Coordinates of C-alpha atoms and ligand atoms in Angstrom, one line a residue:
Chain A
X280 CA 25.5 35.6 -41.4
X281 CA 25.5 31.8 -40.4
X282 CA 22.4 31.0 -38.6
X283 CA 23.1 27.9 -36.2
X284 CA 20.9 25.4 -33.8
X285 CA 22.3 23.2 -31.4
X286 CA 21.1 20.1 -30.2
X287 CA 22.8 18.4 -26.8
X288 CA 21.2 17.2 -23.6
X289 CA 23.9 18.5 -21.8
X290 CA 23.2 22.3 -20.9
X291 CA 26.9 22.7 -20.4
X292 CA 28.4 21.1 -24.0
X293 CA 25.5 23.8 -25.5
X294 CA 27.2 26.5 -23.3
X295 CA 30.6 26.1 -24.4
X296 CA 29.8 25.6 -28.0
X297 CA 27.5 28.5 -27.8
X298 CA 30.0 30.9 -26.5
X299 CA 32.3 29.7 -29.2
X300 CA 30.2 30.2 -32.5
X301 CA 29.2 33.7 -31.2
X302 CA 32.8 34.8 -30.5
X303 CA 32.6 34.6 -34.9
X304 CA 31.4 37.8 -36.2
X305 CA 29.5 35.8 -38.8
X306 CA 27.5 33.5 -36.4
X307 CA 24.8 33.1 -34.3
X308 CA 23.2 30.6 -32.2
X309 CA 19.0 31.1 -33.2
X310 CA 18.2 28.0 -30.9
X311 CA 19.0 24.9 -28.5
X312 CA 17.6 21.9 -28.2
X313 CA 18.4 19.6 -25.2
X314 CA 16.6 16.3 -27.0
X315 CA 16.0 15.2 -30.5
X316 CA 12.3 16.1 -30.1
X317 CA 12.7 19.3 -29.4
X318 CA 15.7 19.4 -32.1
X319 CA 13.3 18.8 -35.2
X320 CA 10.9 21.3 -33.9
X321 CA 13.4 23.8 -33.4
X322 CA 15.4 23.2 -36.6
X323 CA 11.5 22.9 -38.8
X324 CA 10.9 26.3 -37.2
X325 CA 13.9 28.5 -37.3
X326 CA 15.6 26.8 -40.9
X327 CA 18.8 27.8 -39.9
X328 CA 21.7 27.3 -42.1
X329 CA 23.2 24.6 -39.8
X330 CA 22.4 22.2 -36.9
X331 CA 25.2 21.0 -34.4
X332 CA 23.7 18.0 -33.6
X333 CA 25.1 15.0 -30.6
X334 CA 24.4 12.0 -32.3
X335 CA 23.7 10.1 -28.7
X336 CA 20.2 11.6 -27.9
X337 CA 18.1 10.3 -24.7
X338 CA 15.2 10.2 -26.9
X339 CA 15.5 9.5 -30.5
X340 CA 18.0 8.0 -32.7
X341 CA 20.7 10.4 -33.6
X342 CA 20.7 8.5 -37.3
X343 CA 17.1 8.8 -37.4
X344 CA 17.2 12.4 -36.2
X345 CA 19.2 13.1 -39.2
X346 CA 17.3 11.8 -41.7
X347 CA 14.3 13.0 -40.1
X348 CA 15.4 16.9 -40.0
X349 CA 16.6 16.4 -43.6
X350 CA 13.0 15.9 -44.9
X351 CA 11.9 18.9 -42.8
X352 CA 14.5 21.1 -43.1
X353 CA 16.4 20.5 -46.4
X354 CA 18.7 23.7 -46.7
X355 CA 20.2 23.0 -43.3
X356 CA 23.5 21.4 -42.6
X357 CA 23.9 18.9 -40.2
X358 CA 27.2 18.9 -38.3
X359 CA 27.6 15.8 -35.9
X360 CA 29.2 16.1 -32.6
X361 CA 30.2 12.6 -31.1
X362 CA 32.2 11.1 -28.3
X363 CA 32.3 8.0 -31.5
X364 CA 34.4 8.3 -34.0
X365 CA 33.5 5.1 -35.2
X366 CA 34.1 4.9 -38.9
X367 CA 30.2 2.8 -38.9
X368 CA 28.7 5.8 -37.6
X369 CA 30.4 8.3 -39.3
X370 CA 29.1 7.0 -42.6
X371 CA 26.0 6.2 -41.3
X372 CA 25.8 9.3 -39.9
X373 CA 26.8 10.8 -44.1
X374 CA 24.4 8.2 -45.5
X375 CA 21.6 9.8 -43.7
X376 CA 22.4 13.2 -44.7
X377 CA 24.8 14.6 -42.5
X378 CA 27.4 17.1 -43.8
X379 CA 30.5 17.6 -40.9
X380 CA 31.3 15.4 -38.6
X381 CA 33.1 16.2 -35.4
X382 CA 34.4 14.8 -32.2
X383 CA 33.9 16.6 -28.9
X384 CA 37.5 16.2 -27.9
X385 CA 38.7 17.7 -31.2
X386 CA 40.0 21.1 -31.0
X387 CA 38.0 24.0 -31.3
X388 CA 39.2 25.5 -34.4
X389 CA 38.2 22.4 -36.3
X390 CA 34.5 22.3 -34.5
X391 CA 34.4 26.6 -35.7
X392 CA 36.2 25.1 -39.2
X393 CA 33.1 22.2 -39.8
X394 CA 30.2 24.5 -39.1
X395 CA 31.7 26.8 -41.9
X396 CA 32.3 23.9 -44.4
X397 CA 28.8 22.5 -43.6
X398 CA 27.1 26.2 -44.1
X399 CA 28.9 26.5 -47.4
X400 CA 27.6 22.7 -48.5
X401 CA 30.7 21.5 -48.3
X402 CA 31.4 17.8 -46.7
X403 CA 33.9 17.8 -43.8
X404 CA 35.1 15.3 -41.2
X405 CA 37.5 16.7 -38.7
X406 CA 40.8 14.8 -37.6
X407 CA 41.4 12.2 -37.2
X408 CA 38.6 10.8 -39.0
X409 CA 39.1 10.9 -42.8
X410 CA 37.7 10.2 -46.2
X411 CA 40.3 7.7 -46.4
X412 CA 39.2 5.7 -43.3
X413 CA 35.5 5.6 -44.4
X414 CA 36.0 4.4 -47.8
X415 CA 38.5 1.6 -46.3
X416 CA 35.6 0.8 -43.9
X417 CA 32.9 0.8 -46.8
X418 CA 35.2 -1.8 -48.5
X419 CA 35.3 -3.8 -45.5
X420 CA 31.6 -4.1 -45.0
X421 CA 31.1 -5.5 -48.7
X422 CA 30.3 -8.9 -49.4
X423 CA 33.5 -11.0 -49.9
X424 CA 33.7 -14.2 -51.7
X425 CA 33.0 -17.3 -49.8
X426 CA 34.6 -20.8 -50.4
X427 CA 31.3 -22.9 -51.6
X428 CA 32.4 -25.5 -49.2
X429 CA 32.3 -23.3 -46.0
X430 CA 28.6 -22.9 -46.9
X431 CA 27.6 -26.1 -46.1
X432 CA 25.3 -26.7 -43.6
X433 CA 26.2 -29.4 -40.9
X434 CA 24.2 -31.5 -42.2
X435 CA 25.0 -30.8 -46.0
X436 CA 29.0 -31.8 -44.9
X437 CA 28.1 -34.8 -43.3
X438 CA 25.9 -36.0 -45.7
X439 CA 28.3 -34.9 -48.7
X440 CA 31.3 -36.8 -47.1
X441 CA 29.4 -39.9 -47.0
X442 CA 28.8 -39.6 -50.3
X443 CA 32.3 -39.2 -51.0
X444 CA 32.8 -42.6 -49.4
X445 CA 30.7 -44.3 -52.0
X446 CA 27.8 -44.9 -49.5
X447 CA 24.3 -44.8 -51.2
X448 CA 21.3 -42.2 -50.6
X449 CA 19.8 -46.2 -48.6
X450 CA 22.6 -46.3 -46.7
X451 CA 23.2 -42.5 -46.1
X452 CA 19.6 -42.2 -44.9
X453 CA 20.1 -45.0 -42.4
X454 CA 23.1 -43.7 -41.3
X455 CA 21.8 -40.5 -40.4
X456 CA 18.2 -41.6 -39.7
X457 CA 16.8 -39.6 -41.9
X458 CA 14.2 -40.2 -44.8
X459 CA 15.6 -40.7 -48.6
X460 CA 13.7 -38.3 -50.0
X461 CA 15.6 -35.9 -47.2
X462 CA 19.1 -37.4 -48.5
X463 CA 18.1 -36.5 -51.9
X464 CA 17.3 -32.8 -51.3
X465 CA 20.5 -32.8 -49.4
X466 CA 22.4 -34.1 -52.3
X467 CA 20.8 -31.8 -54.9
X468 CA 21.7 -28.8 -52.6
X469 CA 25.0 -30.0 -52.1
X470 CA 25.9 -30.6 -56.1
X471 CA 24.2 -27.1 -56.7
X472 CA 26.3 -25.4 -54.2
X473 CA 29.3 -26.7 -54.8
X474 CA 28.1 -26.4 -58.9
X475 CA 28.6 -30.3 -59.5
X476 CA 26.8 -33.0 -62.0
X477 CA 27.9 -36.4 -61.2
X478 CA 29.9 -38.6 -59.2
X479 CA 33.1 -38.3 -61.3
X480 CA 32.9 -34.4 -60.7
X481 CA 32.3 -35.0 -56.9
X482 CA 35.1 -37.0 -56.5
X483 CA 37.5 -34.9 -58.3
X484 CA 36.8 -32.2 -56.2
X485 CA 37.0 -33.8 -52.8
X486 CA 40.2 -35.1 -54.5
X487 CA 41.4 -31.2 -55.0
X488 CA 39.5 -30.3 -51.9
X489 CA 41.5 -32.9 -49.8
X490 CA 38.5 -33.7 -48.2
X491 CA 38.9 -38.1 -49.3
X492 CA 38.2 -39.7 -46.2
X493 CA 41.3 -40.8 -43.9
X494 CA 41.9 -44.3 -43.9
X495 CA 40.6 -45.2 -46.9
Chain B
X216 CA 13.5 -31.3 -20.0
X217 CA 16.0 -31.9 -18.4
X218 CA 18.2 -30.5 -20.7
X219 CA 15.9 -27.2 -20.8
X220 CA 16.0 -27.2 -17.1
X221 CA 20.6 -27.6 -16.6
X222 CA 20.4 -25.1 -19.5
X223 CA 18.2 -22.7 -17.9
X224 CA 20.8 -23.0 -14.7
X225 CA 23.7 -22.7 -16.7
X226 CA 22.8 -19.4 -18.2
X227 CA 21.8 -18.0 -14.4
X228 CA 25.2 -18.9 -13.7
X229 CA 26.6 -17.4 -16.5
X230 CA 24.8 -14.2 -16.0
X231 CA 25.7 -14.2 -12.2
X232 CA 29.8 -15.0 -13.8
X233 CA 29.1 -11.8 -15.8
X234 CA 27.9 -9.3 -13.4
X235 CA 30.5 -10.4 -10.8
X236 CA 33.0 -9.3 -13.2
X237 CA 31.4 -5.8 -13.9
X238 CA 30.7 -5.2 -10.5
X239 CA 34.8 -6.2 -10.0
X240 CA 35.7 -4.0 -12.9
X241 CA 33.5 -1.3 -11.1
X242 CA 34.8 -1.3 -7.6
X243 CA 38.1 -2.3 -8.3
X244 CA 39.2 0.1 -11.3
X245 CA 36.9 2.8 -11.7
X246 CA 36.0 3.2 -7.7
X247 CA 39.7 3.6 -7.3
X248 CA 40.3 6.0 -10.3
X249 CA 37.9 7.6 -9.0
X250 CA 39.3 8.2 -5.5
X251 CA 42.4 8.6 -6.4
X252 CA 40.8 11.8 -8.9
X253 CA 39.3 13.2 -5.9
X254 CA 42.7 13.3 -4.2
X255 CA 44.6 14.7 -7.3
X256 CA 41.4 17.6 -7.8
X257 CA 41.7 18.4 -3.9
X258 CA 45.7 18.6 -4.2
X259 CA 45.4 20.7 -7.3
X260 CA 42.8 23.1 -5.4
X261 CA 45.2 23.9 -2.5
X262 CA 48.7 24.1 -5.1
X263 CA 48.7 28.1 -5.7
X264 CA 47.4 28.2 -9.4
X265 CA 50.3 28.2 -11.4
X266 CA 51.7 25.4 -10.0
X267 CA 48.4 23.3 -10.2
X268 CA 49.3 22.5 -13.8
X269 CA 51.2 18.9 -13.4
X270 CA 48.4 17.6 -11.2
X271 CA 45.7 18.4 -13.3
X272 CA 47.5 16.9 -16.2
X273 CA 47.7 13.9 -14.2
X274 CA 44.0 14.3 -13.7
X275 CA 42.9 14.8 -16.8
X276 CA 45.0 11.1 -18.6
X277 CA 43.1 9.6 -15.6
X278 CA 39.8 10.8 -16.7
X279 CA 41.0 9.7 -20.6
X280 CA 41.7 6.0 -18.6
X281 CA 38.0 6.3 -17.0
X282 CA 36.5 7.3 -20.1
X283 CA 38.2 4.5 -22.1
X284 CA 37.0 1.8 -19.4
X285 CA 33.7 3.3 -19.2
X286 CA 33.4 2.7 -22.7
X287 CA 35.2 -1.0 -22.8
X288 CA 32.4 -2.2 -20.0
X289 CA 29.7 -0.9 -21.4
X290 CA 30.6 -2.7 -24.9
X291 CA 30.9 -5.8 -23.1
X292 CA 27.0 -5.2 -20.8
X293 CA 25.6 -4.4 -24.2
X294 CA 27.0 -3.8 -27.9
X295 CA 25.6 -0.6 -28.5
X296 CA 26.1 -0.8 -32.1
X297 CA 24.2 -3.8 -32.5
X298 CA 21.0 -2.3 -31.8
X299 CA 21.8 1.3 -33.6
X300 CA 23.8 -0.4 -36.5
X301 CA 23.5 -3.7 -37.1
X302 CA 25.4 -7.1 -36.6
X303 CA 28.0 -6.2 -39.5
X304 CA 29.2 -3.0 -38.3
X305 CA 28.9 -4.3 -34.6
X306 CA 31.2 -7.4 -35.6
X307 CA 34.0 -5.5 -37.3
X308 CA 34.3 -3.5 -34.5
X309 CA 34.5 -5.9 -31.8
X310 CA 37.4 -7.5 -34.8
X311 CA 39.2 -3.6 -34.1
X312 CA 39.4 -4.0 -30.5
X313 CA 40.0 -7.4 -30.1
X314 CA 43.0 -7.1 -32.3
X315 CA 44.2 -4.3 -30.8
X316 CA 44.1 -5.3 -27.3
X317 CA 45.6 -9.2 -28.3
X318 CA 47.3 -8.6 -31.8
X319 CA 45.5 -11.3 -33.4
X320 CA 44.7 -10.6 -36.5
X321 CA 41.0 -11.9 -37.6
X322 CA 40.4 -12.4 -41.2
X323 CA 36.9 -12.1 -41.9
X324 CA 35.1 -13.8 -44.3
X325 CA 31.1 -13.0 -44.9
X326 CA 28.4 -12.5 -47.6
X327 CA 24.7 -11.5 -47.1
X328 CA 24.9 -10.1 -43.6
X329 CA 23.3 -6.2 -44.6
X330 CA 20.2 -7.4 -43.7
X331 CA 18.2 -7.0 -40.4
X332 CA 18.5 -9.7 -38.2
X333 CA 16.2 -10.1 -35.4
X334 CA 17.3 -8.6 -32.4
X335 CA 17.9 -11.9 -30.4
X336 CA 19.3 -13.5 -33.7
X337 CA 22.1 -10.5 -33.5
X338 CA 22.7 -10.8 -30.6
X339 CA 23.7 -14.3 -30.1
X340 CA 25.6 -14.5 -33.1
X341 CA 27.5 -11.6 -31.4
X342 CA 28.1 -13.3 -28.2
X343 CA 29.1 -16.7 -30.2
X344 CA 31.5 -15.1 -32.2
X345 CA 32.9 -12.8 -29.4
X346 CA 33.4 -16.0 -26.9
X347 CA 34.8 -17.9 -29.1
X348 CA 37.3 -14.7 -29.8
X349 CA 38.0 -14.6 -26.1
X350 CA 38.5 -18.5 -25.7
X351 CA 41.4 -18.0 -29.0
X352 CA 43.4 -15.7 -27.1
X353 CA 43.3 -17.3 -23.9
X354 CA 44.0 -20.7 -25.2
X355 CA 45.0 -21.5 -28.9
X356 CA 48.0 -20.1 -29.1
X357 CA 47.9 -18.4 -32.5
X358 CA 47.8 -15.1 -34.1
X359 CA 45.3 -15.3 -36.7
X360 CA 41.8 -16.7 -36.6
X361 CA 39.6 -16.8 -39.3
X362 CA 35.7 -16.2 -38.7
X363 CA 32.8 -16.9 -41.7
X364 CA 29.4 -15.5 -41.6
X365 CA 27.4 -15.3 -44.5
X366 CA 23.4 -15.5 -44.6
X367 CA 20.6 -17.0 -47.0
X368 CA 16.9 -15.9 -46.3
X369 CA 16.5 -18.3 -43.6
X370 CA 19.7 -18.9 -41.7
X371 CA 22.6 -17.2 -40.3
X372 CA 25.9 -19.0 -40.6
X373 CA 28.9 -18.5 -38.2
X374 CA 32.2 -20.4 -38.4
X375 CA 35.3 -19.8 -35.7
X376 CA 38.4 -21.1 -36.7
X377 CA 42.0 -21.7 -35.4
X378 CA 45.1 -23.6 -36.2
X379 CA 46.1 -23.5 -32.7
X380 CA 46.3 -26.0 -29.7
X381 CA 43.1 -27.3 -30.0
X382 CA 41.2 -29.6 -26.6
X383 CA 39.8 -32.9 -25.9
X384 CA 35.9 -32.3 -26.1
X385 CA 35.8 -35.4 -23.5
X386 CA 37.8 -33.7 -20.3
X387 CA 35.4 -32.6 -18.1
X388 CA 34.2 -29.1 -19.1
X389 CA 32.6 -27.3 -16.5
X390 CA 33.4 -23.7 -17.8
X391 CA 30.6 -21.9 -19.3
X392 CA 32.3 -19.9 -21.9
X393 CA 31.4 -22.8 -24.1
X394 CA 28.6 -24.0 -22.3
X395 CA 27.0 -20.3 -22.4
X396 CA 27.3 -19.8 -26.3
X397 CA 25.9 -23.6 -26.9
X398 CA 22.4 -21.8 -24.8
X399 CA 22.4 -19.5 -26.6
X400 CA 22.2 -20.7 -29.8
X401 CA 19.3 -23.6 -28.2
X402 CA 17.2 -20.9 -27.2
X403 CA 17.3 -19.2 -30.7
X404 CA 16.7 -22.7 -32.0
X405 CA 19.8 -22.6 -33.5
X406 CA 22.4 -24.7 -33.1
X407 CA 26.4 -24.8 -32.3
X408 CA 29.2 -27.6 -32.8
X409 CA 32.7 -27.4 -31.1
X410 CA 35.1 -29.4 -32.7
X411 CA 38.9 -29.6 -31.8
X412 CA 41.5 -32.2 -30.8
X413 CA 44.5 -31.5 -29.2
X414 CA 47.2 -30.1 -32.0
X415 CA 44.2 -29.6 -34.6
X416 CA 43.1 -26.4 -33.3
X417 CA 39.4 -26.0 -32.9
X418 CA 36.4 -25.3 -35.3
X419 CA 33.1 -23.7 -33.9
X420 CA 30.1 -23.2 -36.4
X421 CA 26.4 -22.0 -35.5
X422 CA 23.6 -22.3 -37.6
X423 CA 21.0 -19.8 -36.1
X424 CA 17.3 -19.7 -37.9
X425 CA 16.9 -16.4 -39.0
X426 CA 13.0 -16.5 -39.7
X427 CA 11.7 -17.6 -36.2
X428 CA 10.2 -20.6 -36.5
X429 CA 6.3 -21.0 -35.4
X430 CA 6.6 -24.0 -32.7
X431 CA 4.9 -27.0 -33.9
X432 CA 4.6 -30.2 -33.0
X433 CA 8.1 -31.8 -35.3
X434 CA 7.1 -34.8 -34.3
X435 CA 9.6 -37.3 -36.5
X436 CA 10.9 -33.9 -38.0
X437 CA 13.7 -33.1 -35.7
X438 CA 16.4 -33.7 -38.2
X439 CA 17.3 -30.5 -38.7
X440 CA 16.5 -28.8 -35.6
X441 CA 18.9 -31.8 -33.4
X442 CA 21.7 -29.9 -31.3
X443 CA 24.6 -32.2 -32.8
X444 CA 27.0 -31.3 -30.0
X445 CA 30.1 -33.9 -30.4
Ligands
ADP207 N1 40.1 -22.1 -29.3 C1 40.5 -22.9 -28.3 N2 41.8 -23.4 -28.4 C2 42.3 -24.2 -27.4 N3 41.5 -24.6 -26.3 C3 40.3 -24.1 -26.2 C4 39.7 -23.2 -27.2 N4 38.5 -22.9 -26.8 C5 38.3 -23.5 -25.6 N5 39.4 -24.2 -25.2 C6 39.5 -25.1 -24.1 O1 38.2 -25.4 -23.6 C7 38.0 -25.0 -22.2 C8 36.6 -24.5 -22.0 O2 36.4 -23.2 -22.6 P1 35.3 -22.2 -22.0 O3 34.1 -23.0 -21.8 O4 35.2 -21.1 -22.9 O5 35.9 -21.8 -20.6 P2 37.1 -20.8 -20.3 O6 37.5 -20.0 -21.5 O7 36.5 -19.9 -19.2 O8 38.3 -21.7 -19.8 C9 39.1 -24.0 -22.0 O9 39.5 -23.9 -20.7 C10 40.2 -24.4 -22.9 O10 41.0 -25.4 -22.3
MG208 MG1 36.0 -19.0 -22.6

């Protein structure tokens, strides 16, 4: 037998998805929750094989709900029910512990399908959302390499194509009425973040860079 | 103070600019889905039930159309995923929709951004980036823009580029798209340049102080804190 608790503030999403676990001869519903309050208490209490949980809770935070309920109950599997199929919350939603994931408009052979997955351990994300997706999103959220030259401040540009020009850390500070010692922190930043040492270097690269001066 | 007080007006404005448009978006398109969904559930309750079927499929794509909208408005009042998520997931996102509604494709450039910004931080970077966005479509003329954000411990970098039809910075401006993302970044103490020519498409870059600064007296310190609009 698959013990389930739901969690949903709406009374009538619990309804339907009540009446559909039951109609399994293996299931049963052995709580409802209608906030994420009352959803740890309920889940800590009864330790049921599986919680249907909406990840959009009035109270709490459905991500923080997750993790949350892990620590309290760790045998049960957490199968998310969402209007957002965002691929971000989906794998926030598996980062925090969550087994199934689910939309409420999927259909209801898939929402039966995940709550047997989840009670067996096993990881399942109903249509259309997909390993595939996830991992293409995870690659989009890391780092990516930056040109050196884009991370220059305002300053740090202005200051650098000055010294391109052949002006002087005098005349640069005059020109931007600002003290020396400020040009020369500039200009030690600059050479570090571009990873230059000396004039010759510097002009080579705003040579390669195409960043000479016009006019000149 | 001067500048503290036309700032202070200009965001009023903008504010007042926005909810117009909601409340528009409200009357207008989902006041009259919504009537005409009243008319279509009446209809279907007199049609003798098995003939009820069409209307209530016509019902039910306009509730999908509500839904959608619903969701679209409330994106624009307040990036949800900005406060549940973070700026990065809420950024690539708003990069989804925008290029599926415009088919501009927006290559994205950015390092250091896993972090936790501060709320206010977040969400001005978020505006910035989607105004300028908005501003790329409606006038540039292109269909790709690149956007860079990458952050060190104490600053939050954002760059907007396109290679399209650019502006003169001189005409008389009395939008506040631009004018709104410029007080934004002021009240972060940040700061934000527009650069663009006509032909040389347009360049906008914010540098927004992560760590918020204490206010002292920078008395002969304002270097780095000077708004160099051009
Ligand atoms: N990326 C861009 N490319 C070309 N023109 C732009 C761009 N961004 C802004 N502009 C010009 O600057 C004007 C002011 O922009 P903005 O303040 O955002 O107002 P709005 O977008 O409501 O017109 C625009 O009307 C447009 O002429
Ligand atoms: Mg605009």
């Amino acid at each position: 037998m698959i013990t389930v608790t739901l969690a949903d503030d709406h009374h009538i999403v619990r309804h339907g998805i009540k009446a559909l676990l039951e109609a399994e001869p293996d299931m049963r519903v052995v709580g409802e929750a209608g906030c994420g309050m009352e959803a740890s208490q309920i889940t800590q209490k009864m330790k049921p094989d599986v919680l249907v949980l909406d990840l959009m809770m009035p109270d709490i935070n459905g991500l923080k709900l997750i993790s949350q309920i892990k620590k309290r109950s760790p045998n049960t599997s957490i199968v998310v029910l969402s209007m957002y199929g965002n691929d971000c919350y989906v794998l926030e939603a598996l980062q925090a512990g969550a087994k199934a994931y689910v939309l409420k408009d999927s259909p209801q052979d898939e929402f039966v399908r995940a709550v047997r997955e989840a009670a067996a351990g096993h990881r399942y994300l109903a249509p259309p959302l997909s390993d595939r997706a996830i991992e293409a999103y995870l690659l989009k959220t890391e780092d990516t390499k930056l040109d050196p030259y884009d991370m220059l401040t305002f300053r740090e540009r202005e200051v650098l194509h000055q010294l391109i020009q052949g002006s002087t850390n005098v005349e640069i500070s005059e020109q931007l009425c600002i003290s020396r010692r400020t040009v020369e922190v500039h200009r030690a930043r600059i050479m570090k973040k571009l990873g230059l040492h000396g004039r010759a270097e510097l002009i080579h690269y705003a040579i390669l860079r195409g960043i000479l001066p016009e006019g000149k | 103070m001067d500048e503290m007080l036309s700032l202070a007006r200009n965001l009023v404005n903008v504010q007042e600019d926005e909810r117009r448009i909601i409340a528009r978006e409200l009357h207008d398109r989902i006041g009259q889905s919504l009537t005409v969904l009243k008319l279509l559930l009446n209809e279907a309750m007199n049609l003798p039930s098995d003939k009820a079927g069409a209307t209530l499929g016509e019902a039910q794509s306009l509730v999908n159309e509500l839904m959608s909208l619903v969701r679209y408005l409330s994106l624009e009042l307040r990036p949800k995923m900005l406060d549940d998520l973070g700026l990065l997931p809420a950024l690539l996102y708003l990069f989804e929709s925008y290029t599926s509604h415009t088919h501009i494709n927006v290559r994205f450039e950015h390092y250091g951004l896993h972090r936790k910004f501060p709320p206010e931080i977040g969400i001005a970077a978020y505006r910035i980036v989607q105004e300028a966005l908005n501003n790329v479509a409606l006038h540039a003329g292109v269909s790709e823009v690149k956007v860079l954000a990458w952050s060190d411990r104490k600053v939050l970098f954002i760059r907007i580029e396109d290679l399209g039809k650019g502006f003169n910075l001189t005409g008389a401006n009395n939008n506040n798209g631009l004018n709104n993302i410029q007080g934004r970044a002021m009240l972060v103490e940040g700061k934000l340049t527009v650069q663009s020519a006509p032909g040389k498409g347009t360049v906008i870059n914010a540098e927004l102080p992560v760590i918020t600064r204490i206010r002292k007296e920078t008395a002969g310190k304002s270097d780095d804190n000077r708004n160099t609009g051009r």
